[in-house]
Short mmCIF file of C-alpha atoms and ligand atoms in Angstrom, two decimals:
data_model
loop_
_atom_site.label_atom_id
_atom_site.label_comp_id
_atom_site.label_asym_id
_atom_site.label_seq_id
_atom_site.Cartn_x
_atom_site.Cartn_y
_atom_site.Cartn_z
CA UNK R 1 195.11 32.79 67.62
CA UNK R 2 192.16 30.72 68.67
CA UNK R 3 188.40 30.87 65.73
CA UNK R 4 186.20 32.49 67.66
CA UNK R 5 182.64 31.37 67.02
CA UNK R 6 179.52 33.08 68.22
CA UNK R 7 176.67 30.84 69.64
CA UNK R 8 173.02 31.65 69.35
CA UNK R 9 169.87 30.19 71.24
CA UNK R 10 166.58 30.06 69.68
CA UNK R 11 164.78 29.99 73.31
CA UNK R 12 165.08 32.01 76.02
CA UNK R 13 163.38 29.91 78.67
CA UNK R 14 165.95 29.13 81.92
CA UNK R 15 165.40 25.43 81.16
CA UNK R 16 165.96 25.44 77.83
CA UNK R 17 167.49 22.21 76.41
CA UNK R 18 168.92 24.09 73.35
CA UNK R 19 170.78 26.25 75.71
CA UNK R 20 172.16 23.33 77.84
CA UNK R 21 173.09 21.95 73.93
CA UNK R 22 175.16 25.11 73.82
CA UNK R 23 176.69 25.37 77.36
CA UNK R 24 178.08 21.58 76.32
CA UNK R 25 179.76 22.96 72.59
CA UNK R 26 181.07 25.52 75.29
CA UNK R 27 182.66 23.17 77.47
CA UNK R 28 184.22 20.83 74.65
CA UNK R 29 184.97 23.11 72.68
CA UNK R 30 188.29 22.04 70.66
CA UNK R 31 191.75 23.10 71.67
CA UNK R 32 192.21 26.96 69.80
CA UNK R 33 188.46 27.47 69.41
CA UNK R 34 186.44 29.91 71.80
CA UNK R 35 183.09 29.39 71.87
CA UNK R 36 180.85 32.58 73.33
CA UNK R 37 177.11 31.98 73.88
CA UNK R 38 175.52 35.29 72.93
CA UNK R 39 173.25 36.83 76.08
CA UNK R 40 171.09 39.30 75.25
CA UNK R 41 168.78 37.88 72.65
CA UNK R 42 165.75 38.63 74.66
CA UNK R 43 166.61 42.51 74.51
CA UNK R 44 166.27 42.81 71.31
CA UNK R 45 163.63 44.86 69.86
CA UNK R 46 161.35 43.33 66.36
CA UNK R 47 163.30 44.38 63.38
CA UNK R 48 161.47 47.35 61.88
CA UNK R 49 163.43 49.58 59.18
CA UNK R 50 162.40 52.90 60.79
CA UNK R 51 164.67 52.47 64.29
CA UNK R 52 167.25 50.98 61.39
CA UNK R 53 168.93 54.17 61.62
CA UNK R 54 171.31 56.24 62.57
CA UNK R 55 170.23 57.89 66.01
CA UNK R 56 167.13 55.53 66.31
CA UNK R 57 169.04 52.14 66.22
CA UNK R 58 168.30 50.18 69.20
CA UNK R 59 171.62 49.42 71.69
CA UNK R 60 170.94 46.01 71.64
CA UNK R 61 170.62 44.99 68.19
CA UNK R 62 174.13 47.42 67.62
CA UNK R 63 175.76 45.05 70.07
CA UNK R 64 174.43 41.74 68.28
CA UNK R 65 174.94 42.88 64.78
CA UNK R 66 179.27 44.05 66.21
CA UNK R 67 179.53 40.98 68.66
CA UNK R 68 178.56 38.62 65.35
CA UNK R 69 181.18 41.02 62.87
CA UNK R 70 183.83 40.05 65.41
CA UNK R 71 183.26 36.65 65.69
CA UNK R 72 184.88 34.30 63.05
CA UNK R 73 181.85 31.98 62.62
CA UNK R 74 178.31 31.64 63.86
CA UNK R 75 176.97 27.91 65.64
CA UNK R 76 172.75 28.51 65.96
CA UNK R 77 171.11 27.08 68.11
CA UNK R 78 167.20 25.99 67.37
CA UNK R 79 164.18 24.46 68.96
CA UNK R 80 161.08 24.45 66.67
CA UNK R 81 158.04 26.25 67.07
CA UNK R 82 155.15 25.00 64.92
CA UNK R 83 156.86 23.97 62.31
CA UNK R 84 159.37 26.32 61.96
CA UNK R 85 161.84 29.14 63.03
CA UNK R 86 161.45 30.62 67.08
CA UNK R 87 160.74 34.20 66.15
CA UNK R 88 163.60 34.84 68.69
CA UNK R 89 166.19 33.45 66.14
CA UNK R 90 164.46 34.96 63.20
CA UNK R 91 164.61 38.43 64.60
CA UNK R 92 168.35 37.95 65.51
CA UNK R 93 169.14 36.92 62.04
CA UNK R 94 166.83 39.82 60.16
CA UNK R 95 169.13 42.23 62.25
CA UNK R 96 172.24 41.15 61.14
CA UNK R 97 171.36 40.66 57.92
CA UNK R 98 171.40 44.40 57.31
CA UNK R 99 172.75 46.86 55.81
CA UNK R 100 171.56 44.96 52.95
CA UNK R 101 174.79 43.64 51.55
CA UNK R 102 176.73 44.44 54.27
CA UNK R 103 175.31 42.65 57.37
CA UNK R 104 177.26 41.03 60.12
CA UNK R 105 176.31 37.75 58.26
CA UNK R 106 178.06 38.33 55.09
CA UNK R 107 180.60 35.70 54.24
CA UNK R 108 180.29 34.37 57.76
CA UNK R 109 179.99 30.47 58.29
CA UNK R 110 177.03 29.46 60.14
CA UNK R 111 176.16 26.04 60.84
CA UNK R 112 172.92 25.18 62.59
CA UNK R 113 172.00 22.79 65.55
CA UNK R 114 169.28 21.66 67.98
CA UNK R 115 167.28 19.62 69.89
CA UNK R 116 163.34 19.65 70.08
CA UNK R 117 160.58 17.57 71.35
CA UNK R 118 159.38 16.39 68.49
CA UNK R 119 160.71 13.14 66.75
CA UNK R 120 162.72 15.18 64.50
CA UNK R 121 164.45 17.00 66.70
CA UNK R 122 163.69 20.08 64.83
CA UNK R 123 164.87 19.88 61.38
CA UNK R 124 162.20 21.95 59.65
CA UNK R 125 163.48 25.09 62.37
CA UNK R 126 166.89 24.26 61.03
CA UNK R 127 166.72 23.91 57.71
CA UNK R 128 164.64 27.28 57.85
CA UNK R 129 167.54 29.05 59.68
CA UNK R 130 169.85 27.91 57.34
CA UNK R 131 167.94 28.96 54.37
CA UNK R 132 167.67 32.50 56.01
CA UNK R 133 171.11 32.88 56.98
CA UNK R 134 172.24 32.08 53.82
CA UNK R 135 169.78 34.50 51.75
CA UNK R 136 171.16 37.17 54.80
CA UNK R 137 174.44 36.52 52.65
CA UNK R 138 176.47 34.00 55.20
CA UNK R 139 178.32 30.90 54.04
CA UNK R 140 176.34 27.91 55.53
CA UNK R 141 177.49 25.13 56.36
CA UNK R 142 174.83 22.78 54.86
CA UNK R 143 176.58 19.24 55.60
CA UNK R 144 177.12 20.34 59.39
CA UNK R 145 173.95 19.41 60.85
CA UNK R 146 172.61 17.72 64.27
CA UNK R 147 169.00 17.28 65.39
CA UNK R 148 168.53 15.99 68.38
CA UNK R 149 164.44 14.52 68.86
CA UNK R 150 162.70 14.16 72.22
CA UNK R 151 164.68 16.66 74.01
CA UNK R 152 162.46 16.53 77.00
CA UNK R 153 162.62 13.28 77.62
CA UNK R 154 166.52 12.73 76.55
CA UNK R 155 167.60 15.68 78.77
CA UNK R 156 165.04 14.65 81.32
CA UNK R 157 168.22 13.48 84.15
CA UNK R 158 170.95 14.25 81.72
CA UNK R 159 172.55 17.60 80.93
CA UNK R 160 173.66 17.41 76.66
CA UNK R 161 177.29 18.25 78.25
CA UNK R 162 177.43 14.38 79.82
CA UNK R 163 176.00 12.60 76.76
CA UNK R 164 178.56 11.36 75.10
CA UNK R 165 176.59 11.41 71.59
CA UNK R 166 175.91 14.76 71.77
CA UNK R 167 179.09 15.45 72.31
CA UNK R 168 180.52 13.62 69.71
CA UNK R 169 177.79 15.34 67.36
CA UNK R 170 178.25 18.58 68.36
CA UNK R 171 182.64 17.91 67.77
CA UNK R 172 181.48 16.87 64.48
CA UNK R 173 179.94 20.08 63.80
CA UNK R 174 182.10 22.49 65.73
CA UNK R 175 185.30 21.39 63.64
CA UNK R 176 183.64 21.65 60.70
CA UNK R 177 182.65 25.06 61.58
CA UNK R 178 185.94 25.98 62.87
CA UNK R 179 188.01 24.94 59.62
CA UNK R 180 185.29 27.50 57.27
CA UNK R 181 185.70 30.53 60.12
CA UNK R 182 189.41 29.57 59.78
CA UNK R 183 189.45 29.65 56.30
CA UNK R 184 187.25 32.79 55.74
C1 FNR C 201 156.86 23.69 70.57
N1 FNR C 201 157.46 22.45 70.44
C2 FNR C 201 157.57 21.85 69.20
N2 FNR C 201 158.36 20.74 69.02
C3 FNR C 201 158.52 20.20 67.79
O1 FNR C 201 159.27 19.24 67.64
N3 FNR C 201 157.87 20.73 66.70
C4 FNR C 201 157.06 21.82 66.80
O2 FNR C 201 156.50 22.27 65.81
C5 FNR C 201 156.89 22.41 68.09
N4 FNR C 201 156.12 23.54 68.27
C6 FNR C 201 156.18 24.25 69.45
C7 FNR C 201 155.61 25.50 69.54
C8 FNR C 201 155.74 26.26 70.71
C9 FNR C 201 155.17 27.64 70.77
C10 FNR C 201 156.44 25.71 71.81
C11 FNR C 201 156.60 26.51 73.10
C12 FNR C 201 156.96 24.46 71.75
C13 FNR C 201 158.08 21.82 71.61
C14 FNR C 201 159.54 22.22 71.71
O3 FNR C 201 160.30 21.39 70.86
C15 FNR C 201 160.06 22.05 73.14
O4 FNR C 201 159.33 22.92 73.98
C16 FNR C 201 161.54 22.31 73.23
O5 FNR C 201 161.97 21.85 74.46
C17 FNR C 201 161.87 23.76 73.10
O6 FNR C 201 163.27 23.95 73.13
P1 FNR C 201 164.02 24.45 74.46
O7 FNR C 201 163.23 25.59 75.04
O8 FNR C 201 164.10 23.29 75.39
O9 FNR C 201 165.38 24.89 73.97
#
């Protein structure tokens, strides 16, 4: 039976290069591994504990918190936005990080990825993802890391999927991730 690992995007523009970063885990994606990119972020309403019930809860965020239960692992995806976490990827993770104690994230490895404009490629996005997904109770993957810097201008003519160091990067990383959603 293949891992099955889950793959969120911090943007939700068309051109986004972290997107294009996770169309090319798609594509290479190991031998036994299935690698879904989640659609629907965008749908997703701000977390706010009074539609965080029964009757009230919003479709969307009950199909993001059961899509990320049945997935093995989680791969995120992040650009950064002054400094820190897209609000997109924030929200995302605040919903499945309830019921508190019981959230889709519980126990699930999550490694964390990206590319962004800056010459850091993002890290301070990336470390704050990880440091939420981990206090949201999942099991991340803190030596599994790639930041990719001036993601305009490196995927300017070249699509992340043809780059043979991304590649390699993001093969690092999805193995890694793919050995702790095998083993949890
Ligand atoms: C940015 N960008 C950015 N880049 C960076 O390295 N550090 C930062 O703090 C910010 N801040 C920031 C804020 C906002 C609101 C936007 C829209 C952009 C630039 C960002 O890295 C660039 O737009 C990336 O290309 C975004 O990722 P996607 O959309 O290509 O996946």
């Amino acid at each position: 039976m293949s891992v099955r690992i889950l793959a969120l995007v911090g943007s939700l523009r068309a051109g986004s290069h972290n997107r294009q970063l996770a169309e090319a885990a798609v594509k290479h994606a190991p031998e036994g591994v299935e690698i879904t990119l989640y659609e629907g972020l965008a749908e997703v309403p701000f977390y706010n504990e009074d539609i965080d019930v029964e009757g009230a809860l919003p479709e969307a965020a009950a199909r993001l918190r059961t899509t990320a239960a049945a997935s093995d692992a989680l791969l995120l995806f992040s650009p950064e936005y002054n400094g820190t976490i897209p609000a997109v990827l924030k929200n995302a993770i605040d919903w499945m990080s309830r019921p508190y104690g019981a959230g889709a994230l519980v126990g699930k490895p999550v490694a964390v990825v990206g590319t962004s404009l800056g010459q850091y490629g993002g890290v301070w996005a990336q470390d704050e993802a990880r440091k939420a997904a981990g206090i949201a109770g999942a099991s991340v993957l803190d030596d599994a890391k790639l930041s990719i810097p001036g993601s305009v201008n490196r995927f300017a003519d070249a699509h992340p999927a043809d780059d043979s160091e991304v590649v390699e990067g993001l093969t690092r990383v999805v193995r890694q991730l793919t050995e702790a959603g095998a083993a949890a």
